[in-house]
Coordinates of C-alpha atoms in Angstrom, one line a residue:
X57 CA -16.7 -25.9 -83.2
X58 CA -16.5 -23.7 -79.8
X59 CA -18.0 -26.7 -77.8
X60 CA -15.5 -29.0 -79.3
X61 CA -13.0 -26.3 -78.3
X62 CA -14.2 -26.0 -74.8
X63 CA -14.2 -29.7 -74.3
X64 CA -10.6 -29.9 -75.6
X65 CA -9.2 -27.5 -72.9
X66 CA -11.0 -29.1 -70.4
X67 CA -9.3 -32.2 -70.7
X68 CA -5.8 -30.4 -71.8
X69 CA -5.9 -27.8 -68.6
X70 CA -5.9 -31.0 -65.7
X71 CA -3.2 -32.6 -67.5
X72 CA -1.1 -29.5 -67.4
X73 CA -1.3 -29.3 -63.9
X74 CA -1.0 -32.9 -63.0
X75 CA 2.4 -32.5 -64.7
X76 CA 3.3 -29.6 -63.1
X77 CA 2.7 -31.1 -59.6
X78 CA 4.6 -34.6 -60.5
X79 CA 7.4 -32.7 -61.6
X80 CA 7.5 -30.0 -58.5
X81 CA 7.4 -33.4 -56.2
X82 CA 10.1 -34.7 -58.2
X83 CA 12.5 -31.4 -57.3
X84 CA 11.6 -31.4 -53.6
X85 CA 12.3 -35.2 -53.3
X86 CA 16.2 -33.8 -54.0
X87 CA 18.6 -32.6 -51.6
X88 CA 22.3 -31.7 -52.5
X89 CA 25.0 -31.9 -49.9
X90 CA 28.9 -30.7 -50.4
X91 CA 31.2 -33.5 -48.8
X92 CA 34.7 -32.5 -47.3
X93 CA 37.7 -34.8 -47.6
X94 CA 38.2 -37.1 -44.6
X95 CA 41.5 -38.2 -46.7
X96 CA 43.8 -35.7 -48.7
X97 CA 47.7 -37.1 -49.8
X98 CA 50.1 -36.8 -52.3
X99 CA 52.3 -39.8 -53.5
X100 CA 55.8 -39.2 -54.4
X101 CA 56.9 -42.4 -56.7
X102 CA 60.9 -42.3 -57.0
X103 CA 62.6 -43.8 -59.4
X104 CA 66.8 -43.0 -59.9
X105 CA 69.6 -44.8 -61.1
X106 CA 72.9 -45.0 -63.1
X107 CA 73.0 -45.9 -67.3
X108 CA 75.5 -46.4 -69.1
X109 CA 79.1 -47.7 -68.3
X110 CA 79.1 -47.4 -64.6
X111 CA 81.5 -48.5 -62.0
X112 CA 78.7 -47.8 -59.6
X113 CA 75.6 -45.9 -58.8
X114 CA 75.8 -41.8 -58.7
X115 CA 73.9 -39.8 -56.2
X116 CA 71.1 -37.8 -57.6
X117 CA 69.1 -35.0 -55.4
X118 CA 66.2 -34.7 -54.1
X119 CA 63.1 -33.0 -55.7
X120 CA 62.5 -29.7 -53.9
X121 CA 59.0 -29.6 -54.6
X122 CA 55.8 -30.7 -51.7
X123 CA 52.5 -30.4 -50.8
X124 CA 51.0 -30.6 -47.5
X125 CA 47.3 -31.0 -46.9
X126 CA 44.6 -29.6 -47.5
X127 CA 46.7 -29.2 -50.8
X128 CA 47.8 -32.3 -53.4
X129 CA 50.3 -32.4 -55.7
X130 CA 50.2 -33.9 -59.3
X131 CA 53.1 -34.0 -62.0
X132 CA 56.5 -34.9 -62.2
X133 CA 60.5 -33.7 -61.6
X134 CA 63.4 -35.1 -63.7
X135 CA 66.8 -34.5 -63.3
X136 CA 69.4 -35.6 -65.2
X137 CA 73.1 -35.2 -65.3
X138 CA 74.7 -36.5 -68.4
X139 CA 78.4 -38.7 -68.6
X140 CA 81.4 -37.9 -70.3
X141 CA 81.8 -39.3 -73.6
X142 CA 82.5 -42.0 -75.0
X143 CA 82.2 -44.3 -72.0
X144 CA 79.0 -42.2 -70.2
X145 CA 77.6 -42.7 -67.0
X146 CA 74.2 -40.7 -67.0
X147 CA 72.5 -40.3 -63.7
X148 CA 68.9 -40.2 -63.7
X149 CA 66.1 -39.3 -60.9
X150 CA 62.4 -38.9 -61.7
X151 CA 59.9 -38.1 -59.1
X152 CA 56.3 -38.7 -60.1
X153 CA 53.4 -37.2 -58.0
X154 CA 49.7 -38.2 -58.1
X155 CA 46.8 -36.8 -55.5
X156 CA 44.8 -38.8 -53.5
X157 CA 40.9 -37.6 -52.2
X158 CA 38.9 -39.7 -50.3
X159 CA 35.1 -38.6 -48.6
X160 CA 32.7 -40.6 -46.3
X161 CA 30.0 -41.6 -47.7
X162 CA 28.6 -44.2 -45.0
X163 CA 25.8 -42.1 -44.5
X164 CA 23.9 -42.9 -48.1
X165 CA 21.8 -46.1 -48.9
X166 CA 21.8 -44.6 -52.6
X167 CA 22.5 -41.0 -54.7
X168 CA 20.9 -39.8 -57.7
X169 CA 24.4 -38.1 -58.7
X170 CA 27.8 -37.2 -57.4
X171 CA 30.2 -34.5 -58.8
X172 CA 34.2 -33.8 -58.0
X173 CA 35.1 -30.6 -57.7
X174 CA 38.6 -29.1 -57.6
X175 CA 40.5 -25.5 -57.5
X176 CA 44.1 -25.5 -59.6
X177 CA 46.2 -23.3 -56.9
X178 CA 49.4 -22.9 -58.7
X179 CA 51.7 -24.8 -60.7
X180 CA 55.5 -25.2 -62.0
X181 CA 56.6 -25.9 -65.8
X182 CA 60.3 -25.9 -66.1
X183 CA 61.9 -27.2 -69.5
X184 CA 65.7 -27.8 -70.0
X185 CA 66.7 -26.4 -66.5
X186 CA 64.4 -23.1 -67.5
X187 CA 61.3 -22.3 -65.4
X188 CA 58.7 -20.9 -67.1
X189 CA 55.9 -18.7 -65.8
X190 CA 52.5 -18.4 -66.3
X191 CA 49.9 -15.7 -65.2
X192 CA 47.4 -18.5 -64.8
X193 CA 47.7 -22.0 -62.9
X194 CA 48.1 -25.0 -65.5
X195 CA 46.2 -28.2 -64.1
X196 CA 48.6 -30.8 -65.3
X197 CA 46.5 -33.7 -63.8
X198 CA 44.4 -35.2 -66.9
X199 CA 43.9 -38.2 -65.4
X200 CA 41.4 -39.6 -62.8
X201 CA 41.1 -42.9 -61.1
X202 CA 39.6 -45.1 -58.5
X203 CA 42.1 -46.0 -55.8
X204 CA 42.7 -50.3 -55.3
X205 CA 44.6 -49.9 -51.8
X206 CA 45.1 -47.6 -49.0
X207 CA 46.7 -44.5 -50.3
X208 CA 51.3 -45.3 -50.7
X209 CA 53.7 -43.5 -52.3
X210 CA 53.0 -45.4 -56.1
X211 CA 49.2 -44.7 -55.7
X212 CA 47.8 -47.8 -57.2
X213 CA 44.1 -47.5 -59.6
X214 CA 42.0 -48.5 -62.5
X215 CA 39.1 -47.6 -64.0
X216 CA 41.0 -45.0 -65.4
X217 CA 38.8 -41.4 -67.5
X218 CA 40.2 -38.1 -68.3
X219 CA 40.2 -35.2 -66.4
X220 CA 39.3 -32.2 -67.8
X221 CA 41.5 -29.1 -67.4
X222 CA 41.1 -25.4 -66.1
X223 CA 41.1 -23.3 -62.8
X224 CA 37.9 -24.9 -61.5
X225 CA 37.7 -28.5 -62.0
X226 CA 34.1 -30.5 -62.2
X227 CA 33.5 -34.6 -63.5
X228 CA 30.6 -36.6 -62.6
X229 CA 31.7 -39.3 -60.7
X230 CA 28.3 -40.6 -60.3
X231 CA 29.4 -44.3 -61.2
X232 CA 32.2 -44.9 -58.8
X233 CA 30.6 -43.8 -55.7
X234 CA 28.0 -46.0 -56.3
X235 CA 29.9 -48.7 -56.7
X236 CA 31.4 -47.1 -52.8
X237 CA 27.7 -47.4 -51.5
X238 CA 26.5 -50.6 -52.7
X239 CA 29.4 -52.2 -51.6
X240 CA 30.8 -53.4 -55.0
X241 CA 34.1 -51.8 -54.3
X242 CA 36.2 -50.9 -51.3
X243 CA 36.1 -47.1 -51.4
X244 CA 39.8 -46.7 -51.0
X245 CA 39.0 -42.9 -53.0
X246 CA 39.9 -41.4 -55.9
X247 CA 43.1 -40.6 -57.4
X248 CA 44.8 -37.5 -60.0
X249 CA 47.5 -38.3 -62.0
X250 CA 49.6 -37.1 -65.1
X251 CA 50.4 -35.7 -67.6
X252 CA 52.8 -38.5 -68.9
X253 CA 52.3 -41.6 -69.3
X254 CA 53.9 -44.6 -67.6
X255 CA 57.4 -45.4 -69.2
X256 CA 59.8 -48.0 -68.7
X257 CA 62.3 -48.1 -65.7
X258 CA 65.3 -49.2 -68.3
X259 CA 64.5 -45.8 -70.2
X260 CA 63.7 -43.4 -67.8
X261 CA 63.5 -39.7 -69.9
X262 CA 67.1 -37.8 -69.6
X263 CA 65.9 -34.3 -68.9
X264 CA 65.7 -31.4 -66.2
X265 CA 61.7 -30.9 -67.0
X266 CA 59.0 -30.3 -64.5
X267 CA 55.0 -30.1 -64.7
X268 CA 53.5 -29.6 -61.5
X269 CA 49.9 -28.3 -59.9
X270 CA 48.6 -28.1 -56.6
X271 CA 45.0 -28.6 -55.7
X272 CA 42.7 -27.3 -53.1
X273 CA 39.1 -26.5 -52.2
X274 CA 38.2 -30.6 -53.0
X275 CA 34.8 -31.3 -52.4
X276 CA 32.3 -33.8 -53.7
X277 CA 28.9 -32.5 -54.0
X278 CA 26.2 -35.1 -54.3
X279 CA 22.4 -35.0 -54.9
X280 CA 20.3 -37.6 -53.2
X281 CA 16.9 -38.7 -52.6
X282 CA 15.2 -37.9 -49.1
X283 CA 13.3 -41.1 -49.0
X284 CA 15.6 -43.9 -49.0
X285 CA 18.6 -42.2 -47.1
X286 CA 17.3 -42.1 -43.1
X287 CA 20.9 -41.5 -42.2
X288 CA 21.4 -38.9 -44.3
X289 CA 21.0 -35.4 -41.6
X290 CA 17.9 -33.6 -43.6

């Protein structure tokens, strides 16, 4: 029984440690990297008008609210000034803002996995006229995207998936950039938009409500494989 024993941890002691060294190569074949935008925008999407019985149209202001890079905006402003009955005119502006990110990423030939990461700065809920504060930053974006054009005020995308929500943002992204590297797509970048969803332009909402965040510290950190990515700097 003791020389069967012996025998046994022979052969189970060189396995061990052929395991150990596949999977220690397998680590140092990795490298991560943090990319910085070359791209950061915000897209403001206006849409105003007059409903109701209207001689003509009624001039509505302009949102007060902006971003400028290295931040990006997400979220919306109504306003809305109601007619007098019974022959109304109401007069109706909504502003809708959606981030745009893009990164360079000419320098892979391929990635084992990619991750977006974001920081919520601050944000802005206002309901019925009211602003309403917050000790914390609310992210109101829930929605991410991949970009079909050069970043424009409406912010065209598809491949739409939900964003999850908190001070520090992460999502594997892993997917889409490949699709960027092996040329399947145009990598026009990604895009954050919400929280509401798309409504008609003949019924715009009739409210003074805001939800707003702005983003910063954007990067996308991606692993990669040191053989197979010569342009990659080491």
């Amino acid at each position: 029984m003791d020389q069967l024993y012996l025998l046994r941890l022979r052969f189970i002691i060189p396995c061990a440690s052929l395991l150990l060294v596949l999977s220690g190569c397998a680590s140092v074949g990795l490298n991560t990297v943090e990319l910085q935008p070359v791209i950061i925008n915000t897209g403001t999407l206006v849409q105003a008008g007059s409903f109701g019985f209207c001689a003509s149209q009624g001039k509505t202001p302009e949102t007060t609210f902006s971003s400028v890079p290295p931040q990006m905006m997400v979220g919306y402003d109504d306003f809305f000034r109601g007619g007098k009955s019974p022959f109304a005119c109401d007069d109706v502006r909504i502003s809708i803002f959606r981030g745009g990110v893009k990164f360079d990423l000419t320098q892979f030939d391929r990635i084992a996995h990619a991750e977006l990461l974001l920081d919520t700065m601050q944000s802005v809920t206002r309901s019925d006229g009211k602003l309403m504060q917050t000790q914390t930053p609310v992210s109101y974006a829930n929605m991410l995207c991949v970009a079909t054009e050069i970043f424009a005020s409406n912010m065209l995308c598809d491949n739409e998936m939900p964003l999850p929500v908190g001070e520090v943002i992460s999502i594997d992204v892993s997917n889409q950039v490949r699709d960027w590297i092996n040329k399947r797509r145009n990598n026009f970048g990604f895009i954050l938009g919400g929280p509401r969803p798309m409504f008609s332009a003949q019924t715009p909402p009739r409210d003074n409500d805001a939800k707003i965040s702005w983003y910063n510290n954007v990067r996308l950190r991606v692993t990669y494989q040191k053989t197979g990515n010569s342009r990659v700097m080491q």
